[in-house]
């Protein structure tokens, strides 16, 4: 019995370390903060591209948020896009039987650097340990099928952070701007592979991307952009399987250099993949993939 209890505590601690500390309750629409060692229930997670007027974490955010919902219900009016995105994601998670949802825009306190750094370092694990990921394509308005919707031309496929958000979760469901179901990652793996240059077996998850050589993994990221240049390094944490302390005062070269040092320390056997042609992570990141075809 003692061994079983110890094992349970270990599992709970492990879940706590790699799952979000703050999420939205999908029924009450209130933040829920989980304490150290608390059991983390199954949760959904949102993958999206940031737009104007995103809702950040602040003491009055959800108070105003609730007022918006009440007004919408009484008047039948549309909420602001950022609120609408949160509401619809919560509704989808609730309908899927999931009590909690994590969204980066409002669940991270951008004014607290400790909170920012912790979430950036653990973000890959958040997606990996989620029950389901909803990929919201805000620029896809067509209610018809994948071919007609221009699925592969979505801005979502051009962003740095969405690479690990595509590959880490157990499954991804894509939604258009009306929250119409476009399809799952599994169902759309051929289209996704064509757009991203990532092999279909990797997209499906039948083969781990960690089994792919570093240069190919890096090629998936070369055309992707981030708002802050240094995030081009930080968004690779999960893809490379190493983590460094984020520092938003450094430049991209410094961040990539630190990331490469951490990578070789963690995987010394990978030196051979860099030998011979003088290639390093920075050069890999600036090379154009021969497989990806999006603009």
PDB file of C-alpha atoms in Angstrom:
ATOM      1  CA  UNK A   1       0.000   0.000   0.000  1.00  0.00           C
ATOM      2  CA  UNK A   2       2.856   2.371   0.871  1.00  0.00           C
ATOM      3  CA  UNK A   3       4.499   1.638  -2.474  1.00  0.00           C
ATOM      4  CA  UNK A   4       1.242   2.286  -4.313  1.00  0.00           C
ATOM      5  CA  UNK A   5       0.703   5.587  -2.512  1.00  0.00           C
ATOM      6  CA  UNK A   6       4.263   6.651  -3.256  1.00  0.00           C
ATOM      7  CA  UNK A   7       3.786   5.784  -6.911  1.00  0.00           C
ATOM      8  CA  UNK A   8       0.561   7.804  -7.054  1.00  0.00           C
ATOM      9  CA  UNK A   9       2.297  10.826  -5.548  1.00  0.00           C
ATOM     10  CA  UNK A  10       5.109  10.473  -8.073  1.00  0.00           C
ATOM     11  CA  UNK A  11       2.657  10.306 -10.965  1.00  0.00           C
ATOM     12  CA  UNK A  12       0.819  13.374  -9.693  1.00  0.00           C
ATOM     13  CA  UNK A  13       4.067  15.323  -9.325  1.00  0.00           C
ATOM     14  CA  UNK A  14       5.095  14.333 -12.827  1.00  0.00           C
ATOM     15  CA  UNK A  15       1.749  15.413 -14.245  1.00  0.00           C
ATOM     16  CA  UNK A  16       2.035  18.701 -12.390  1.00  0.00           C
ATOM     17  CA  UNK A  17       5.481  19.405 -13.768  1.00  0.00           C
ATOM     18  CA  UNK A  18       4.463  18.990 -17.405  1.00  0.00           C
ATOM     19  CA  UNK A  19       0.857  20.231 -17.382  1.00  0.00           C
ATOM     20  CA  UNK A  20      -0.452  23.797 -17.095  1.00  0.00           C
ATOM     21  CA  UNK A  21      -0.808  25.310 -13.642  1.00  0.00           C
ATOM     22  CA  UNK A  22      -3.555  27.657 -14.768  1.00  0.00           C
ATOM     23  CA  UNK A  23      -6.496  26.723 -16.999  1.00  0.00           C
ATOM     24  CA  UNK A  24     -10.039  27.827 -17.768  1.00  0.00           C
ATOM     25  CA  UNK A  25     -12.938  25.848 -16.361  1.00  0.00           C
ATOM     26  CA  UNK A  26     -15.062  25.178 -19.437  1.00  0.00           C
ATOM     27  CA  UNK A  27     -18.375  25.325 -17.576  1.00  0.00           C
ATOM     28  CA  UNK A  28     -17.836  28.226 -15.154  1.00  0.00           C
ATOM     29  CA  UNK A  29     -15.488  30.174 -17.473  1.00  0.00           C
ATOM     30  CA  UNK A  30     -13.262  30.975 -14.503  1.00  0.00           C
ATOM     31  CA  UNK A  31      -9.536  30.499 -14.118  1.00  0.00           C
ATOM     32  CA  UNK A  32      -8.433  27.510 -12.075  1.00  0.00           C
ATOM     33  CA  UNK A  33      -4.959  27.535 -10.533  1.00  0.00           C
ATOM     34  CA  UNK A  34      -3.517  24.154  -9.587  1.00  0.00           C
ATOM     35  CA  UNK A  35      -1.182  23.970  -6.627  1.00  0.00           C
ATOM     36  CA  UNK A  36       2.094  22.110  -6.436  1.00  0.00           C
ATOM     37  CA  UNK A  37       1.447  18.374  -6.338  1.00  0.00           C
ATOM     38  CA  UNK A  38      -2.206  18.678  -7.324  1.00  0.00           C
ATOM     39  CA  UNK A  39      -3.786  16.111  -9.613  1.00  0.00           C
ATOM     40  CA  UNK A  40      -4.190  17.549 -13.117  1.00  0.00           C
ATOM     41  CA  UNK A  41      -7.372  16.356 -14.864  1.00  0.00           C
ATOM     42  CA  UNK A  42      -7.669  15.734 -18.588  1.00  0.00           C
ATOM     43  CA  UNK A  43      -7.773  18.977 -20.533  1.00  0.00           C
ATOM     44  CA  UNK A  44      -8.087  20.391 -24.037  1.00  0.00           C
ATOM     45  CA  UNK A  45      -5.640  22.878 -25.498  1.00  0.00           C
ATOM     46  CA  UNK A  46      -5.953  25.530 -28.190  1.00  0.00           C
ATOM     47  CA  UNK A  47      -3.531  26.132 -31.047  1.00  0.00           C
ATOM     48  CA  UNK A  48      -4.081  29.376 -32.920  1.00  0.00           C
ATOM     49  CA  UNK A  49      -2.389  32.447 -34.348  1.00  0.00           C
ATOM     50  CA  UNK A  50      -2.451  35.657 -32.368  1.00  0.00           C
ATOM     51  CA  UNK A  51      -4.469  38.564 -33.720  1.00  0.00           C
ATOM     52  CA  UNK A  52      -5.289  42.106 -32.680  1.00  0.00           C
ATOM     53  CA  UNK A  53      -7.074  42.525 -29.359  1.00  0.00           C
ATOM     54  CA  UNK A  54      -6.146  39.192 -27.774  1.00  0.00           C
ATOM     55  CA  UNK A  55      -7.322  38.739 -24.180  1.00  0.00           C
ATOM     56  CA  UNK A  56      -4.450  38.588 -21.724  1.00  0.00           C
ATOM     57  CA  UNK A  57      -4.356  37.407 -18.150  1.00  0.00           C
ATOM     58  CA  UNK A  58      -5.476  40.157 -15.796  1.00  0.00           C
ATOM     59  CA  UNK A  59      -7.581  40.361 -12.665  1.00  0.00           C
ATOM     60  CA  UNK A  60     -10.675  41.726 -14.415  1.00  0.00           C
ATOM     61  CA  UNK A  61     -10.387  39.811 -17.716  1.00  0.00           C
ATOM     62  CA  UNK A  62     -12.889  37.070 -16.997  1.00  0.00           C
ATOM     63  CA  UNK A  63     -15.253  39.394 -15.136  1.00  0.00           C
ATOM     64  CA  UNK A  64     -15.619  41.412 -18.330  1.00  0.00           C
ATOM     65  CA  UNK A  65     -15.581  38.148 -20.250  1.00  0.00           C
ATOM     66  CA  UNK A  66     -18.645  36.892 -18.359  1.00  0.00           C
ATOM     67  CA  UNK A  67     -20.458  40.167 -18.928  1.00  0.00           C
ATOM     68  CA  UNK A  68     -19.827  39.818 -22.656  1.00  0.00           C
ATOM     69  CA  UNK A  69     -21.323  36.329 -22.651  1.00  0.00           C
ATOM     70  CA  UNK A  70     -24.393  37.450 -20.697  1.00  0.00           C
ATOM     71  CA  UNK A  71     -24.868  40.319 -23.137  1.00  0.00           C
ATOM     72  CA  UNK A  72     -24.501  37.963 -26.076  1.00  0.00           C
ATOM     73  CA  UNK A  73     -27.112  35.619 -24.644  1.00  0.00           C
ATOM     74  CA  UNK A  74     -29.584  38.453 -23.995  1.00  0.00           C
ATOM     75  CA  UNK A  75     -29.048  40.428 -27.178  1.00  0.00           C
ATOM     76  CA  UNK A  76     -27.971  37.751 -29.633  1.00  0.00           C
ATOM     77  CA  UNK A  77     -24.998  39.868 -30.661  1.00  0.00           C
ATOM     78  CA  UNK A  78     -21.553  38.683 -31.604  1.00  0.00           C
ATOM     79  CA  UNK A  79     -18.751  39.124 -29.111  1.00  0.00           C
ATOM     80  CA  UNK A  80     -15.366  40.518 -30.001  1.00  0.00           C
ATOM     81  CA  UNK A  81     -13.254  37.998 -31.979  1.00  0.00           C
ATOM     82  CA  UNK A  82     -10.856  37.315 -29.099  1.00  0.00           C
ATOM     83  CA  UNK A  83     -13.714  36.600 -26.684  1.00  0.00           C
ATOM     84  CA  UNK A  84     -15.550  34.595 -29.303  1.00  0.00           C
ATOM     85  CA  UNK A  85     -12.490  32.405 -29.774  1.00  0.00           C
ATOM     86  CA  UNK A  86     -12.264  31.673 -26.054  1.00  0.00           C
ATOM     87  CA  UNK A  87     -15.995  31.042 -25.715  1.00  0.00           C
ATOM     88  CA  UNK A  88     -16.146  28.687 -28.684  1.00  0.00           C
ATOM     89  CA  UNK A  89     -13.051  26.777 -27.570  1.00  0.00           C
ATOM     90  CA  UNK A  90     -14.573  26.343 -24.109  1.00  0.00           C
ATOM     91  CA  UNK A  91     -17.855  25.191 -25.607  1.00  0.00           C
ATOM     92  CA  UNK A  92     -16.057  22.666 -27.803  1.00  0.00           C
ATOM     93  CA  UNK A  93     -14.050  21.296 -24.876  1.00  0.00           C
ATOM     94  CA  UNK A  94     -17.173  21.134 -22.720  1.00  0.00           C
ATOM     95  CA  UNK A  95     -19.034  19.212 -25.438  1.00  0.00           C
ATOM     96  CA  UNK A  96     -16.084  16.825 -25.610  1.00  0.00           C
ATOM     97  CA  UNK A  97     -16.440  16.134 -21.893  1.00  0.00           C
ATOM     98  CA  UNK A  98     -13.343  18.072 -20.838  1.00  0.00           C
ATOM     99  CA  UNK A  99     -13.599  20.310 -17.806  1.00  0.00           C
ATOM    100  CA  UNK A 100     -10.511  22.401 -18.483  1.00  0.00           C
ATOM    101  CA  UNK A 101      -8.929  24.243 -21.380  1.00  0.00           C
ATOM    102  CA  UNK A 102      -5.546  25.926 -21.778  1.00  0.00           C
ATOM    103  CA  UNK A 103      -5.054  28.939 -24.058  1.00  0.00           C
ATOM    104  CA  UNK A 104      -1.706  30.712 -24.139  1.00  0.00           C
ATOM    105  CA  UNK A 105      -3.083  34.223 -24.600  1.00  0.00           C
ATOM    106  CA  UNK A 106      -5.052  34.349 -21.364  1.00  0.00           C
ATOM    107  CA  UNK A 107      -3.553  31.596 -19.197  1.00  0.00           C
ATOM    108  CA  UNK A 108      -0.054  33.112 -19.139  1.00  0.00           C
ATOM    109  CA  UNK A 109       0.529  36.280 -17.147  1.00  0.00           C
ATOM    110  CA  UNK A 110       2.724  38.250 -19.537  1.00  0.00           C
ATOM    111  CA  UNK A 111       3.576  40.724 -16.767  1.00  0.00           C
ATOM    112  CA  UNK A 112       5.172  37.971 -14.668  1.00  0.00           C
ATOM    113  CA  UNK A 113       8.465  36.878 -16.239  1.00  0.00           C
ATOM    114  CA  UNK A 114       8.651  33.788 -14.043  1.00  0.00           C
ATOM    115  CA  UNK A 115       5.243  32.717 -15.314  1.00  0.00           C
ATOM    116  CA  UNK A 116       6.242  33.447 -18.916  1.00  0.00           C
ATOM    117  CA  UNK A 117       9.496  31.493 -18.689  1.00  0.00           C
ATOM    118  CA  UNK A 118       7.880  28.497 -17.002  1.00  0.00           C
ATOM    119  CA  UNK A 119       5.183  28.279 -19.649  1.00  0.00           C
ATOM    120  CA  UNK A 120       7.563  28.734 -22.578  1.00  0.00           C
ATOM    121  CA  UNK A 121       9.819  25.949 -21.290  1.00  0.00           C
ATOM    122  CA  UNK A 122       6.918  23.576 -20.677  1.00  0.00           C
ATOM    123  CA  UNK A 123       4.697  24.403 -23.626  1.00  0.00           C
ATOM    124  CA  UNK A 124       5.622  21.330 -25.649  1.00  0.00           C
ATOM    125  CA  UNK A 125       4.684  19.154 -22.666  1.00  0.00           C
ATOM    126  CA  UNK A 126       1.371  20.992 -22.310  1.00  0.00           C
ATOM    127  CA  UNK A 127       0.417  19.988 -25.838  1.00  0.00           C
ATOM    128  CA  UNK A 128       1.847  16.497 -25.558  1.00  0.00           C
ATOM    129  CA  UNK A 129      -0.101  15.768 -22.371  1.00  0.00           C
ATOM    130  CA  UNK A 130      -3.381  17.295 -23.500  1.00  0.00           C
ATOM    131  CA  UNK A 131      -6.349  15.102 -24.296  1.00  0.00           C
ATOM    132  CA  UNK A 132      -7.050  16.907 -27.570  1.00  0.00           C
ATOM    133  CA  UNK A 133      -5.785  19.987 -29.381  1.00  0.00           C
ATOM    134  CA  UNK A 134      -8.071  22.354 -31.285  1.00  0.00           C
ATOM    135  CA  UNK A 135      -6.298  24.125 -34.151  1.00  0.00           C
ATOM    136  CA  UNK A 136      -8.301  27.244 -34.929  1.00  0.00           C
ATOM    137  CA  UNK A 137      -7.694  28.610 -38.438  1.00  0.00           C
ATOM    138  CA  UNK A 138      -9.080  32.134 -38.133  1.00  0.00           C
ATOM    139  CA  UNK A 139      -8.411  32.958 -41.793  1.00  0.00           C
ATOM    140  CA  UNK A 140     -10.357  30.011 -43.212  1.00  0.00           C
ATOM    141  CA  UNK A 141     -13.938  31.162 -43.735  1.00  0.00           C
ATOM    142  CA  UNK A 142     -15.228  28.709 -46.339  1.00  0.00           C
ATOM    143  CA  UNK A 143     -17.808  26.325 -44.910  1.00  0.00           C
ATOM    144  CA  UNK A 144     -17.134  23.720 -47.616  1.00  0.00           C
ATOM    145  CA  UNK A 145     -14.568  20.911 -47.720  1.00  0.00           C
ATOM    146  CA  UNK A 146     -10.798  20.987 -47.344  1.00  0.00           C
ATOM    147  CA  UNK A 147     -10.031  21.538 -51.029  1.00  0.00           C
ATOM    148  CA  UNK A 148     -12.426  24.483 -51.306  1.00  0.00           C
ATOM    149  CA  UNK A 149     -11.349  26.062 -48.028  1.00  0.00           C
ATOM    150  CA  UNK A 150      -7.700  26.590 -48.983  1.00  0.00           C
ATOM    151  CA  UNK A 151      -6.780  24.631 -45.865  1.00  0.00           C
ATOM    152  CA  UNK A 152      -3.061  24.507 -46.615  1.00  0.00           C
ATOM    153  CA  UNK A 153      -2.782  28.245 -47.226  1.00  0.00           C
ATOM    154  CA  UNK A 154      -3.750  29.160 -43.681  1.00  0.00           C
ATOM    155  CA  UNK A 155      -1.394  31.458 -41.786  1.00  0.00           C
ATOM    156  CA  UNK A 156      -1.384  28.803 -39.073  1.00  0.00           C
ATOM    157  CA  UNK A 157       1.041  26.708 -41.133  1.00  0.00           C
ATOM    158  CA  UNK A 158       3.582  29.541 -41.332  1.00  0.00           C
ATOM    159  CA  UNK A 159       4.081  30.189 -37.619  1.00  0.00           C
ATOM    160  CA  UNK A 160       6.962  28.889 -35.529  1.00  0.00           C
ATOM    161  CA  UNK A 161       5.074  27.738 -32.442  1.00  0.00           C
ATOM    162  CA  UNK A 162       2.463  25.786 -34.373  1.00  0.00           C
ATOM    163  CA  UNK A 163       5.035  23.211 -35.501  1.00  0.00           C
ATOM    164  CA  UNK A 164       5.268  21.575 -32.080  1.00  0.00           C
ATOM    165  CA  UNK A 165       1.558  22.234 -31.583  1.00  0.00           C
ATOM    166  CA  UNK A 166       0.932  20.133 -34.687  1.00  0.00           C
ATOM    167  CA  UNK A 167       3.184  17.229 -33.704  1.00  0.00           C
ATOM    168  CA  UNK A 168       3.000  17.036 -29.907  1.00  0.00           C
ATOM    169  CA  UNK A 169      -0.698  16.348 -29.126  1.00  0.00           C
ATOM    170  CA  UNK A 170      -2.224  12.866 -29.313  1.00  0.00           C
ATOM    171  CA  UNK A 171      -4.670  14.290 -31.880  1.00  0.00           C
ATOM    172  CA  UNK A 172      -5.472  17.646 -33.452  1.00  0.00           C
ATOM    173  CA  UNK A 173      -8.856  18.782 -34.768  1.00  0.00           C
ATOM    174  CA  UNK A 174      -8.844  21.677 -37.234  1.00  0.00           C
ATOM    175  CA  UNK A 175     -11.613  24.280 -37.187  1.00  0.00           C
ATOM    176  CA  UNK A 176     -12.414  27.135 -39.544  1.00  0.00           C
ATOM    177  CA  UNK A 177     -13.330  30.656 -38.451  1.00  0.00           C
ATOM    178  CA  UNK A 178     -16.943  29.561 -37.852  1.00  0.00           C
ATOM    179  CA  UNK A 179     -15.739  26.694 -35.672  1.00  0.00           C
ATOM    180  CA  UNK A 180     -16.763  24.253 -38.339  1.00  0.00           C
ATOM    181  CA  UNK A 181     -14.904  20.946 -38.117  1.00  0.00           C
ATOM    182  CA  UNK A 182     -12.421  20.716 -41.028  1.00  0.00           C
ATOM    183  CA  UNK A 183     -10.993  17.369 -39.968  1.00  0.00           C
ATOM    184  CA  UNK A 184      -8.407  15.697 -37.760  1.00  0.00           C
ATOM    185  CA  UNK A 185      -4.647  15.567 -38.174  1.00  0.00           C
ATOM    186  CA  UNK A 186      -4.943  11.841 -38.859  1.00  0.00           C
ATOM    187  CA  UNK A 187      -7.560  12.322 -41.563  1.00  0.00           C
ATOM    188  CA  UNK A 188      -5.732  15.251 -43.170  1.00  0.00           C
ATOM    189  CA  UNK A 189      -2.212  13.845 -42.881  1.00  0.00           C
ATOM    190  CA  UNK A 190      -1.633  13.781 -46.663  1.00  0.00           C
ATOM    191  CA  UNK A 191      -2.600  17.447 -47.067  1.00  0.00           C
ATOM    192  CA  UNK A 192      -0.573  18.449 -44.010  1.00  0.00           C
ATOM    193  CA  UNK A 193       2.464  16.541 -45.276  1.00  0.00           C
ATOM    194  CA  UNK A 194       2.222  18.269 -48.647  1.00  0.00           C
ATOM    195  CA  UNK A 195       2.076  21.699 -47.029  1.00  0.00           C
ATOM    196  CA  UNK A 196       4.735  21.238 -44.348  1.00  0.00           C
ATOM    197  CA  UNK A 197       7.175  18.779 -45.888  1.00  0.00           C
ATOM    198  CA  UNK A 198       6.774  16.512 -42.861  1.00  0.00           C
ATOM    199  CA  UNK A 199       6.413  12.806 -43.813  1.00  0.00           C
ATOM    200  CA  UNK A 200       2.923  11.381 -43.400  1.00  0.00           C
ATOM    201  CA  UNK A 201       3.979   8.775 -40.835  1.00  0.00           C
ATOM    202  CA  UNK A 202       5.366  11.577 -38.666  1.00  0.00           C
ATOM    203  CA  UNK A 203       2.188  13.634 -39.040  1.00  0.00           C
ATOM    204  CA  UNK A 204       0.051  10.621 -38.116  1.00  0.00           C
ATOM    205  CA  UNK A 205       2.254   9.884 -35.126  1.00  0.00           C
ATOM    206  CA  UNK A 206       3.020   6.318 -36.189  1.00  0.00           C
ATOM    207  CA  UNK A 207       6.706   7.301 -36.255  1.00  0.00           C
ATOM    208  CA  UNK A 208       8.223   9.607 -33.650  1.00  0.00           C
ATOM    209  CA  UNK A 209       9.761  12.760 -35.079  1.00  0.00           C
ATOM    210  CA  UNK A 210      12.554  12.298 -32.549  1.00  0.00           C
ATOM    211  CA  UNK A 211      13.692   9.360 -34.729  1.00  0.00           C
ATOM    212  CA  UNK A 212      14.284  11.736 -37.650  1.00  0.00           C
ATOM    213  CA  UNK A 213      17.735  13.295 -38.069  1.00  0.00           C
ATOM    214  CA  UNK A 214      18.227  16.818 -36.793  1.00  0.00           C
ATOM    215  CA  UNK A 215      18.704  18.459 -40.175  1.00  0.00           C
ATOM    216  CA  UNK A 216      15.346  17.205 -41.431  1.00  0.00           C
ATOM    217  CA  UNK A 217      13.593  18.271 -38.236  1.00  0.00           C
ATOM    218  CA  UNK A 218      15.092  21.733 -38.565  1.00  0.00           C
ATOM    219  CA  UNK A 219      13.998  21.923 -42.211  1.00  0.00           C
ATOM    220  CA  UNK A 220      10.372  21.813 -41.074  1.00  0.00           C
ATOM    221  CA  UNK A 221      10.915  25.109 -39.265  1.00  0.00           C
ATOM    222  CA  UNK A 222      12.947  27.179 -41.716  1.00  0.00           C
ATOM    223  CA  UNK A 223      10.030  28.969 -43.388  1.00  0.00           C
ATOM    224  CA  UNK A 224       8.148  29.597 -40.179  1.00  0.00           C
ATOM    225  CA  UNK A 225       8.016  32.985 -38.493  1.00  0.00           C
ATOM    226  CA  UNK A 226       7.611  34.267 -34.959  1.00  0.00           C
ATOM    227  CA  UNK A 227       6.698  37.724 -33.704  1.00  0.00           C
ATOM    228  CA  UNK A 228       9.865  37.887 -31.616  1.00  0.00           C
ATOM    229  CA  UNK A 229      12.940  36.631 -33.459  1.00  0.00           C
ATOM    230  CA  UNK A 230      14.332  34.834 -30.414  1.00  0.00           C
ATOM    231  CA  UNK A 231      11.214  32.668 -30.309  1.00  0.00           C
ATOM    232  CA  UNK A 232      12.499  30.957 -33.453  1.00  0.00           C
ATOM    233  CA  UNK A 233      14.893  29.218 -31.062  1.00  0.00           C
ATOM    234  CA  UNK A 234      12.505  28.747 -28.151  1.00  0.00           C
ATOM    235  CA  UNK A 235       9.767  27.203 -30.296  1.00  0.00           C
ATOM    236  CA  UNK A 236      12.206  24.378 -31.123  1.00  0.00           C
ATOM    237  CA  UNK A 237      12.479  23.103 -27.537  1.00  0.00           C
ATOM    238  CA  UNK A 238      10.090  20.222 -28.060  1.00  0.00           C
ATOM    239  CA  UNK A 239      11.259  19.485 -31.607  1.00  0.00           C
ATOM    240  CA  UNK A 240      14.869  19.079 -30.447  1.00  0.00           C
ATOM    241  CA  UNK A 241      14.063  17.571 -27.065  1.00  0.00           C
ATOM    242  CA  UNK A 242      16.132  20.068 -25.068  1.00  0.00           C
ATOM    243  CA  UNK A 243      15.277  23.126 -23.008  1.00  0.00           C
ATOM    244  CA  UNK A 244      17.138  26.262 -21.984  1.00  0.00           C
ATOM    245  CA  UNK A 245      16.080  29.136 -19.772  1.00  0.00           C
ATOM    246  CA  UNK A 246      14.328  31.726 -21.967  1.00  0.00           C
ATOM    247  CA  UNK A 247      15.890  35.181 -21.998  1.00  0.00           C
ATOM    248  CA  UNK A 248      14.009  37.760 -24.035  1.00  0.00           C
ATOM    249  CA  UNK A 249      16.915  40.218 -23.824  1.00  0.00           C
ATOM    250  CA  UNK A 250      19.132  37.997 -26.003  1.00  0.00           C
ATOM    251  CA  UNK A 251      19.243  37.834 -29.791  1.00  0.00           C
ATOM    252  CA  UNK A 252      18.524  34.831 -32.007  1.00  0.00           C
ATOM    253  CA  UNK A 253      22.183  33.921 -32.562  1.00  0.00           C
ATOM    254  CA  UNK A 254      22.856  33.779 -28.828  1.00  0.00           C
ATOM    255  CA  UNK A 255      19.710  31.745 -28.191  1.00  0.00           C
ATOM    256  CA  UNK A 256      20.500  29.254 -30.966  1.00  0.00           C
ATOM    257  CA  UNK A 257      24.079  28.916 -29.704  1.00  0.00           C
ATOM    258  CA  UNK A 258      22.857  28.121 -26.193  1.00  0.00           C
ATOM    259  CA  UNK A 259      20.273  25.724 -27.594  1.00  0.00           C
ATOM    260  CA  UNK A 260      22.911  23.882 -29.619  1.00  0.00           C
ATOM    261  CA  UNK A 261      25.177  23.571 -26.577  1.00  0.00           C
ATOM    262  CA  UNK A 262      22.289  22.106 -24.587  1.00  0.00           C
ATOM    263  CA  UNK A 263      21.459  19.769 -27.463  1.00  0.00           C
ATOM    264  CA  UNK A 264      24.983  18.332 -27.648  1.00  0.00           C
ATOM    265  CA  UNK A 265      25.126  17.996 -23.878  1.00  0.00           C
ATOM    266  CA  UNK A 266      21.874  16.020 -23.944  1.00  0.00           C
ATOM    267  CA  UNK A 267      22.631  14.052 -27.129  1.00  0.00           C
ATOM    268  CA  UNK A 268      26.430  13.806 -27.553  1.00  0.00           C
ATOM    269  CA  UNK A 269      26.000  11.055 -30.143  1.00  0.00           C
ATOM    270  CA  UNK A 270      24.336  13.581 -32.475  1.00  0.00           C
ATOM    271  CA  UNK A 271      27.656  15.321 -33.168  1.00  0.00           C
ATOM    272  CA  UNK A 272      28.048  13.077 -36.204  1.00  0.00           C
ATOM    273  CA  UNK A 273      24.990  14.640 -37.853  1.00  0.00           C
ATOM    274  CA  UNK A 274      26.774  18.008 -37.828  1.00  0.00           C
ATOM    275  CA  UNK A 275      30.205  16.768 -38.854  1.00  0.00           C
ATOM    276  CA  UNK A 276      31.783  17.256 -42.261  1.00  0.00           C
ATOM    277  CA  UNK A 277      29.991  20.257 -43.733  1.00  0.00           C
ATOM    278  CA  UNK A 278      30.279  22.781 -40.921  1.00  0.00           C
ATOM    279  CA  UNK A 279      26.529  22.922 -40.422  1.00  0.00           C
ATOM    280  CA  UNK A 280      25.119  24.188 -37.136  1.00  0.00           C
ATOM    281  CA  UNK A 281      21.588  24.824 -35.892  1.00  0.00           C
ATOM    282  CA  UNK A 282      21.625  28.441 -37.052  1.00  0.00           C
ATOM    283  CA  UNK A 283      22.554  27.452 -40.605  1.00  0.00           C
ATOM    284  CA  UNK A 284      19.917  24.723 -40.555  1.00  0.00           C
ATOM    285  CA  UNK A 285      17.309  27.246 -39.461  1.00  0.00           C
ATOM    286  CA  UNK A 286      18.090  29.594 -42.348  1.00  0.00           C
ATOM    287  CA  UNK A 287      18.144  26.950 -45.063  1.00  0.00           C
ATOM    288  CA  UNK A 288      15.067  26.609 -47.268  1.00  0.00           C
ATOM    289  CA  UNK A 289      13.326  23.254 -47.042  1.00  0.00           C
ATOM    290  CA  UNK A 290      13.188  21.421 -50.379  1.00  0.00           C
ATOM    291  CA  UNK A 291       9.905  19.793 -49.360  1.00  0.00           C
ATOM    292  CA  UNK A 292       7.741  22.497 -47.811  1.00  0.00           C
ATOM    293  CA  UNK A 293       5.763  24.366 -50.444  1.00  0.00           C
ATOM    294  CA  UNK A 294       3.832  27.043 -48.591  1.00  0.00           C
ATOM    295  CA  UNK A 295       4.685  30.724 -49.032  1.00  0.00           C
TER     296      UNK A 295
END
